[in-house]
mmCIF file with all atom_site columns, C-alpha atoms in Angstrom:
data_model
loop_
_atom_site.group_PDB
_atom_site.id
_atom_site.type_symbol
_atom_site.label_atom_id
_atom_site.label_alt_id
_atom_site.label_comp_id
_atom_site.label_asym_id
_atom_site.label_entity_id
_atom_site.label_seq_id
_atom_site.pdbx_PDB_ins_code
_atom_site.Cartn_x
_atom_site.Cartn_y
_atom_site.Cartn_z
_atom_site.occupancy
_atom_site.B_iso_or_equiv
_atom_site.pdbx_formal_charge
_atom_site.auth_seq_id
_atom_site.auth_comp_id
_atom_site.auth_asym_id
_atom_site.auth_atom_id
_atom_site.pdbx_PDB_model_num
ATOM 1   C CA . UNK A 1 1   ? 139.831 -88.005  -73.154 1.00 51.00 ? 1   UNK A CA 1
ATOM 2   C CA . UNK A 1 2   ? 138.067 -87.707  -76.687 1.00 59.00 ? 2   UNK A CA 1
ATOM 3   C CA . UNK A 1 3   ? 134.987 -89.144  -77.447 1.00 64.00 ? 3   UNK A CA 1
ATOM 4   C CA . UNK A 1 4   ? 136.899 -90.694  -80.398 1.00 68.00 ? 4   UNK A CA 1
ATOM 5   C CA . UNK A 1 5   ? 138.317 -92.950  -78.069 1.00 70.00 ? 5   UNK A CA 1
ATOM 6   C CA . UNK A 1 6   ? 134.793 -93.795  -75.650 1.00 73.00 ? 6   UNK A CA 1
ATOM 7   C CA . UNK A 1 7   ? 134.624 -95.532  -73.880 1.00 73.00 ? 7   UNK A CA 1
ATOM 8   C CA . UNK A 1 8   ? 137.651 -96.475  -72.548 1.00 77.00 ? 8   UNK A CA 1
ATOM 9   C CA . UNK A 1 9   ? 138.118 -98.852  -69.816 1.00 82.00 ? 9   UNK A CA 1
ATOM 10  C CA . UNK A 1 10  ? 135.354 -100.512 -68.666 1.00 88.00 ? 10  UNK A CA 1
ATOM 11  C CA . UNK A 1 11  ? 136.193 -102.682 -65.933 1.00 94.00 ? 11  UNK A CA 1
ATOM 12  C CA . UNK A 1 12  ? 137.744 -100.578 -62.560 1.00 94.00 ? 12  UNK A CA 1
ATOM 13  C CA . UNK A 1 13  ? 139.627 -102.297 -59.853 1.00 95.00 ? 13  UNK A CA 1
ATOM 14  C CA . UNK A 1 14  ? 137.442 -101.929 -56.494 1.00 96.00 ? 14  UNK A CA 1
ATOM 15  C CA . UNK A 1 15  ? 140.406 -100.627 -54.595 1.00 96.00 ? 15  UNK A CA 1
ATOM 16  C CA . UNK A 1 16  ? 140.968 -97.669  -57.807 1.00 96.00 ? 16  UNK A CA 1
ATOM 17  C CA . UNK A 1 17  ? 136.566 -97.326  -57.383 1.00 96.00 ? 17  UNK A CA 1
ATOM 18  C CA . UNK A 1 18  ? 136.862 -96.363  -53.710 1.00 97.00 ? 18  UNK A CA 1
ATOM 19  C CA . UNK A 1 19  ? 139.658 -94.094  -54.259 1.00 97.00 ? 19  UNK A CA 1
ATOM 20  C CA . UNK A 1 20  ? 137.577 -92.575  -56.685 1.00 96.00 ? 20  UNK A CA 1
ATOM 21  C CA . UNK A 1 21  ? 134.123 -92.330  -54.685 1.00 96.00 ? 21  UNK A CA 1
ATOM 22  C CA . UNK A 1 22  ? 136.070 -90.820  -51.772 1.00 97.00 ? 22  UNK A CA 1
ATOM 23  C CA . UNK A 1 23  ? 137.474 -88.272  -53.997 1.00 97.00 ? 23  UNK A CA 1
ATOM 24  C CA . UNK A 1 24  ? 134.452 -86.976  -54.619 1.00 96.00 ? 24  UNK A CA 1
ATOM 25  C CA . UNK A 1 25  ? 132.947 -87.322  -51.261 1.00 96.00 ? 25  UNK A CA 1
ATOM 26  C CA . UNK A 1 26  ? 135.878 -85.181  -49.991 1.00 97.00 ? 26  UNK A CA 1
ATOM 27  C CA . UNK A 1 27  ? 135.632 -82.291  -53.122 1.00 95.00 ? 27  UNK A CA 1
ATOM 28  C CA . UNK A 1 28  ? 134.511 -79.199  -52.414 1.00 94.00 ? 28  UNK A CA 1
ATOM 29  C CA . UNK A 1 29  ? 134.361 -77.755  -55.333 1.00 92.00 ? 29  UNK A CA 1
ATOM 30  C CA . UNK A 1 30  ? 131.400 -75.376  -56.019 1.00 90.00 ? 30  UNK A CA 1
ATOM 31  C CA . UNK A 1 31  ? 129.578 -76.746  -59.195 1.00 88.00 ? 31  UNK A CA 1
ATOM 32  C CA . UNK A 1 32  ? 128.671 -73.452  -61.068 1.00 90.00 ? 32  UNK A CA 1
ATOM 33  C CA . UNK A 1 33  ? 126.439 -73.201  -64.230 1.00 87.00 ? 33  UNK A CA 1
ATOM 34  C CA . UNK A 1 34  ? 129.569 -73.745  -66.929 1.00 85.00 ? 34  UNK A CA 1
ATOM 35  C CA . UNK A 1 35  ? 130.973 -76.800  -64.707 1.00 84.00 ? 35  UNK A CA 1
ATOM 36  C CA . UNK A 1 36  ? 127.834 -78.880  -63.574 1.00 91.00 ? 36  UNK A CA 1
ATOM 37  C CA . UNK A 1 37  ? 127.463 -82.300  -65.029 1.00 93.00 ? 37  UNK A CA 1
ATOM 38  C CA . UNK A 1 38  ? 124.248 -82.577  -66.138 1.00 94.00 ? 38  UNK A CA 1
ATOM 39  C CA . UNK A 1 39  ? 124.048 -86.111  -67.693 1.00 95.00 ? 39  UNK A CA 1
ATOM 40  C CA . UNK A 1 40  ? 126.394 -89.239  -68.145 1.00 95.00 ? 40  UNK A CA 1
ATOM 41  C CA . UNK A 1 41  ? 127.173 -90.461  -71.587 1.00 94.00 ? 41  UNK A CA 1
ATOM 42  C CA . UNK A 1 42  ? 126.921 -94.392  -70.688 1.00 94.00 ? 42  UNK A CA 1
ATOM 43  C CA . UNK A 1 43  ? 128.223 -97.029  -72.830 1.00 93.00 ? 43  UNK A CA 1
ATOM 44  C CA . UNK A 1 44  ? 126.150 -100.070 -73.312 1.00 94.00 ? 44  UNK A CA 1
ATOM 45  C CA . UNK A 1 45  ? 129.093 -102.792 -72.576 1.00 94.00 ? 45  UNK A CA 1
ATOM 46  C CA . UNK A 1 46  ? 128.621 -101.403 -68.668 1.00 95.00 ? 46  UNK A CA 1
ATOM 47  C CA . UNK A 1 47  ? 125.742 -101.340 -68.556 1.00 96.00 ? 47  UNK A CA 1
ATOM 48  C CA . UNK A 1 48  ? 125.597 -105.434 -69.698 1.00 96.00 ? 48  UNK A CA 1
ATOM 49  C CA . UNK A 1 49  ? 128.444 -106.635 -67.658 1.00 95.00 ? 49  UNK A CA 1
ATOM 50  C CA . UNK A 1 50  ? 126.702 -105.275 -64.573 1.00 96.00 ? 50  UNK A CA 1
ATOM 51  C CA . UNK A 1 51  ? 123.468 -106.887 -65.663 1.00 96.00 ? 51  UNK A CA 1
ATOM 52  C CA . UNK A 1 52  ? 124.946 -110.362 -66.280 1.00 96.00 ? 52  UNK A CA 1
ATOM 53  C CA . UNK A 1 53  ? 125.935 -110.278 -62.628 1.00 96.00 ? 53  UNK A CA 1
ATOM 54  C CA . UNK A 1 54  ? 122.091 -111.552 -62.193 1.00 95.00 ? 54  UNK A CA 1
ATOM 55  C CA . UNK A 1 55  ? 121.423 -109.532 -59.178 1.00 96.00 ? 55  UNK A CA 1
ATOM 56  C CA . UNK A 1 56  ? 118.098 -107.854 -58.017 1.00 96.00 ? 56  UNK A CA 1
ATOM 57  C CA . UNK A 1 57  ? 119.058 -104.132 -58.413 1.00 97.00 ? 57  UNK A CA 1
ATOM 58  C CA . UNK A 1 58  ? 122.278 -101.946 -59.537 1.00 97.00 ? 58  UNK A CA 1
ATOM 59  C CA . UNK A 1 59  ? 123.753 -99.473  -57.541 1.00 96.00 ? 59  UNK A CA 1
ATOM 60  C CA . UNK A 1 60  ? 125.823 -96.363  -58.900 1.00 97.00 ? 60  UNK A CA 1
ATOM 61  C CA . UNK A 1 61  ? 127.822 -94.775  -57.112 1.00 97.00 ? 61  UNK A CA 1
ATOM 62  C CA . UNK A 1 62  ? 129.908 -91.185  -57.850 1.00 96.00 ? 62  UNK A CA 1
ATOM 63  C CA . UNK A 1 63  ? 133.306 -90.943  -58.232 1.00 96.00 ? 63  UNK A CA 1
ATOM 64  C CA . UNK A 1 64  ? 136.086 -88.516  -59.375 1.00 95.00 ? 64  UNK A CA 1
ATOM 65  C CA . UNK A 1 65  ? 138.511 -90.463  -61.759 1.00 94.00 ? 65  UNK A CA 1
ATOM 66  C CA . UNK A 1 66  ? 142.413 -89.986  -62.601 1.00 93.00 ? 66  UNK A CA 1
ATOM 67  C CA . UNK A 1 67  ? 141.309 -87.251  -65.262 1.00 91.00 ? 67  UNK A CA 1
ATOM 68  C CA . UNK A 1 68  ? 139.218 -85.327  -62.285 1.00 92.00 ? 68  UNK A CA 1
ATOM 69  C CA . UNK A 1 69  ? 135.765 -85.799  -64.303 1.00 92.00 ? 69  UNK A CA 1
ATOM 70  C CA . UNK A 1 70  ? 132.879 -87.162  -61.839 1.00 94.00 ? 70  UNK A CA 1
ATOM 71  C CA . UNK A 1 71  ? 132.118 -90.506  -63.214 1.00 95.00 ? 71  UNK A CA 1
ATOM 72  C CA . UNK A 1 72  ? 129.722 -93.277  -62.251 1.00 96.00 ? 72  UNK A CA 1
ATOM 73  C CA . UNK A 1 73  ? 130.332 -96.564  -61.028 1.00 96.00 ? 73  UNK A CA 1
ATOM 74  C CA . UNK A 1 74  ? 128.280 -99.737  -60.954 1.00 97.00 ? 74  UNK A CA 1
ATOM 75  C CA . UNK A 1 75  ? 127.949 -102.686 -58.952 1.00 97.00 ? 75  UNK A CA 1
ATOM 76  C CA . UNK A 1 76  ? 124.740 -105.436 -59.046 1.00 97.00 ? 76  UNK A CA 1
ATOM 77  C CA . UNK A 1 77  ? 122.580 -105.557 -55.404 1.00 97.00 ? 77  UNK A CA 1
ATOM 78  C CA . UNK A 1 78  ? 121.346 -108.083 -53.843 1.00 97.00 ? 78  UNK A CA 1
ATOM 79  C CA . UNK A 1 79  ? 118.834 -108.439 -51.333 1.00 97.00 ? 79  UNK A CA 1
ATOM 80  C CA . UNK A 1 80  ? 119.764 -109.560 -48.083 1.00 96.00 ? 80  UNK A CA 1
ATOM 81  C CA . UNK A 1 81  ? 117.093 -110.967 -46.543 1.00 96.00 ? 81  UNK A CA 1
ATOM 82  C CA . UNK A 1 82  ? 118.537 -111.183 -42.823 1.00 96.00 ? 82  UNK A CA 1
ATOM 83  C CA . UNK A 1 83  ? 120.157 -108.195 -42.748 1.00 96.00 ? 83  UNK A CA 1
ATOM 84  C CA . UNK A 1 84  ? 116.775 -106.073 -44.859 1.00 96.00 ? 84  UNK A CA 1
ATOM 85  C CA . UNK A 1 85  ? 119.598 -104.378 -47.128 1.00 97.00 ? 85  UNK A CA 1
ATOM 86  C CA . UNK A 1 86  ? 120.991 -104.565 -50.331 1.00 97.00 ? 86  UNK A CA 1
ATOM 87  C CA . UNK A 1 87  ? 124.764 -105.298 -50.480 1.00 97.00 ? 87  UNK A CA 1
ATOM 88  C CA . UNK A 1 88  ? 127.054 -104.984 -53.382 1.00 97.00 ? 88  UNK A CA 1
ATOM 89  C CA . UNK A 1 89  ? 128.461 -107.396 -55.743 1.00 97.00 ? 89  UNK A CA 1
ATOM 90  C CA . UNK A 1 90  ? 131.180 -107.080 -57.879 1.00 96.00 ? 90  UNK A CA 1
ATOM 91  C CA . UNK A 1 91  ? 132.603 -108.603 -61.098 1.00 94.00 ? 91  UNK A CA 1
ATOM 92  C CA . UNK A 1 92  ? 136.003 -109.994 -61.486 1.00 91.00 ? 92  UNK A CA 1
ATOM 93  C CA . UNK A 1 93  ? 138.743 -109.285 -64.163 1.00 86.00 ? 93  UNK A CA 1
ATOM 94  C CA . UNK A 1 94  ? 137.872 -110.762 -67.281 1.00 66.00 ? 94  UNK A CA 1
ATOM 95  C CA . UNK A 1 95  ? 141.465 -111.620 -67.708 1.00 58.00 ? 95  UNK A CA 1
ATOM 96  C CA . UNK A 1 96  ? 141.531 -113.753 -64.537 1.00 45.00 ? 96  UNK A CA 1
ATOM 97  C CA . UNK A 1 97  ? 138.469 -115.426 -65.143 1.00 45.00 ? 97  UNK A CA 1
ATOM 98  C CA . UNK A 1 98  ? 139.551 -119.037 -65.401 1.00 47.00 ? 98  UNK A CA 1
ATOM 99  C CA . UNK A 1 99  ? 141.078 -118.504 -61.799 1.00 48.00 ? 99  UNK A CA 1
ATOM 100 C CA . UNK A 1 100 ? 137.380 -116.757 -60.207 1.00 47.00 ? 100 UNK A CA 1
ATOM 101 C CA . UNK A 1 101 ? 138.591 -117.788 -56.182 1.00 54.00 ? 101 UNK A CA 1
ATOM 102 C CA . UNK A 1 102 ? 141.397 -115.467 -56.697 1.00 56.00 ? 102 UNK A CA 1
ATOM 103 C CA . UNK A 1 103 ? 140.125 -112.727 -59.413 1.00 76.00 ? 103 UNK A CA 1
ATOM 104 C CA . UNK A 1 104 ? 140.252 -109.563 -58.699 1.00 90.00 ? 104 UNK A CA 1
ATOM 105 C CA . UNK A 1 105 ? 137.119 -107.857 -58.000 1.00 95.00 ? 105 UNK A CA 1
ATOM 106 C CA . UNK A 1 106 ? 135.947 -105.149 -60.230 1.00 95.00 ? 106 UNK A CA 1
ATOM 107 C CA . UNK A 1 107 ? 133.510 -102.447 -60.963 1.00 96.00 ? 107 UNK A CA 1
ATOM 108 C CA . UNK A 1 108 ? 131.750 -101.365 -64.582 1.00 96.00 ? 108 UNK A CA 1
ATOM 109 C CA . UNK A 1 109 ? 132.796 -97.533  -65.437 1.00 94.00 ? 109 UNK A CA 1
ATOM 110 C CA . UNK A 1 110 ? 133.501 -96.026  -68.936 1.00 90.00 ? 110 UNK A CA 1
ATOM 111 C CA . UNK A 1 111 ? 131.159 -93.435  -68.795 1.00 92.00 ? 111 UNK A CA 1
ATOM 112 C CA . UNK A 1 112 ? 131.743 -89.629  -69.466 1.00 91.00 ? 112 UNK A CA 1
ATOM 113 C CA . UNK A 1 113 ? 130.435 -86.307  -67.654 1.00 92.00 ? 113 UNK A CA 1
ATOM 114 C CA . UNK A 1 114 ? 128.197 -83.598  -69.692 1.00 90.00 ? 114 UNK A CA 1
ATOM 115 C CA . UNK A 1 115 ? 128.863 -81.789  -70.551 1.00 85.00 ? 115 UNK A CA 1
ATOM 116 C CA . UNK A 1 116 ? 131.491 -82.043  -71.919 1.00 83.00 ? 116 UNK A CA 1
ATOM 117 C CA . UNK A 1 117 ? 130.981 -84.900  -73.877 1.00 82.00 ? 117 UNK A CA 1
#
């Protein structure tokens, strides 16, 4: 993908987010100096869509995408206060958002490995 066209989709169906996070809890590829990712190029729309889901914390979480470039994923946190964890919370489809009780639930992506972008 080019950086003409960042940053591509933003939201990520959960079910397509875990495929991706166990793809790259399953790789074994060596990371060598030429392919280590040292950054993420972020772009600010995921960053606000996980931030209007008004929850104490983000969490990111690594995943391999369709294109096989690690990616991260965000989800809001919240603090459970009987269990002393944080559990995930996810958005739903903007496109379904008159009909929340049924909405799919989604994850905030669109970023891009460097290098190399």
């Amino acid at each position: 993908m080019s950086e003409e066209i960042f940053p591509g989709p933003i939201q990520i169906p959960l079910a397509t987010a875990e495929v991706w996070e166990k793809r790259y809890v399953d790789d074994t590829t060596i990371e060598t100096r030429e392919n280590k990712v040292k950054s993420f190029l972020i772009p600010r729309e995921s960053l606000e869509k996980v931030l209007a889901l008004e929850t104490d914390a983000v969490r990111a979480y690594l995943g391999i995408n369709d294109q096989k470039e690690k990616t991260l994923l965000f989800v809001g946190a919240q603090y459970d206060k009987e269990t002393g964890k944080y559990v995930d919370v996810y958005g739903h489809s903007s496109s379904q958002l008159n009909r929340v009780e049924s909405a799919e639930e989604v994850v905030y992506d669109g970023t891009r490995p460097s290098p190399p972008y």
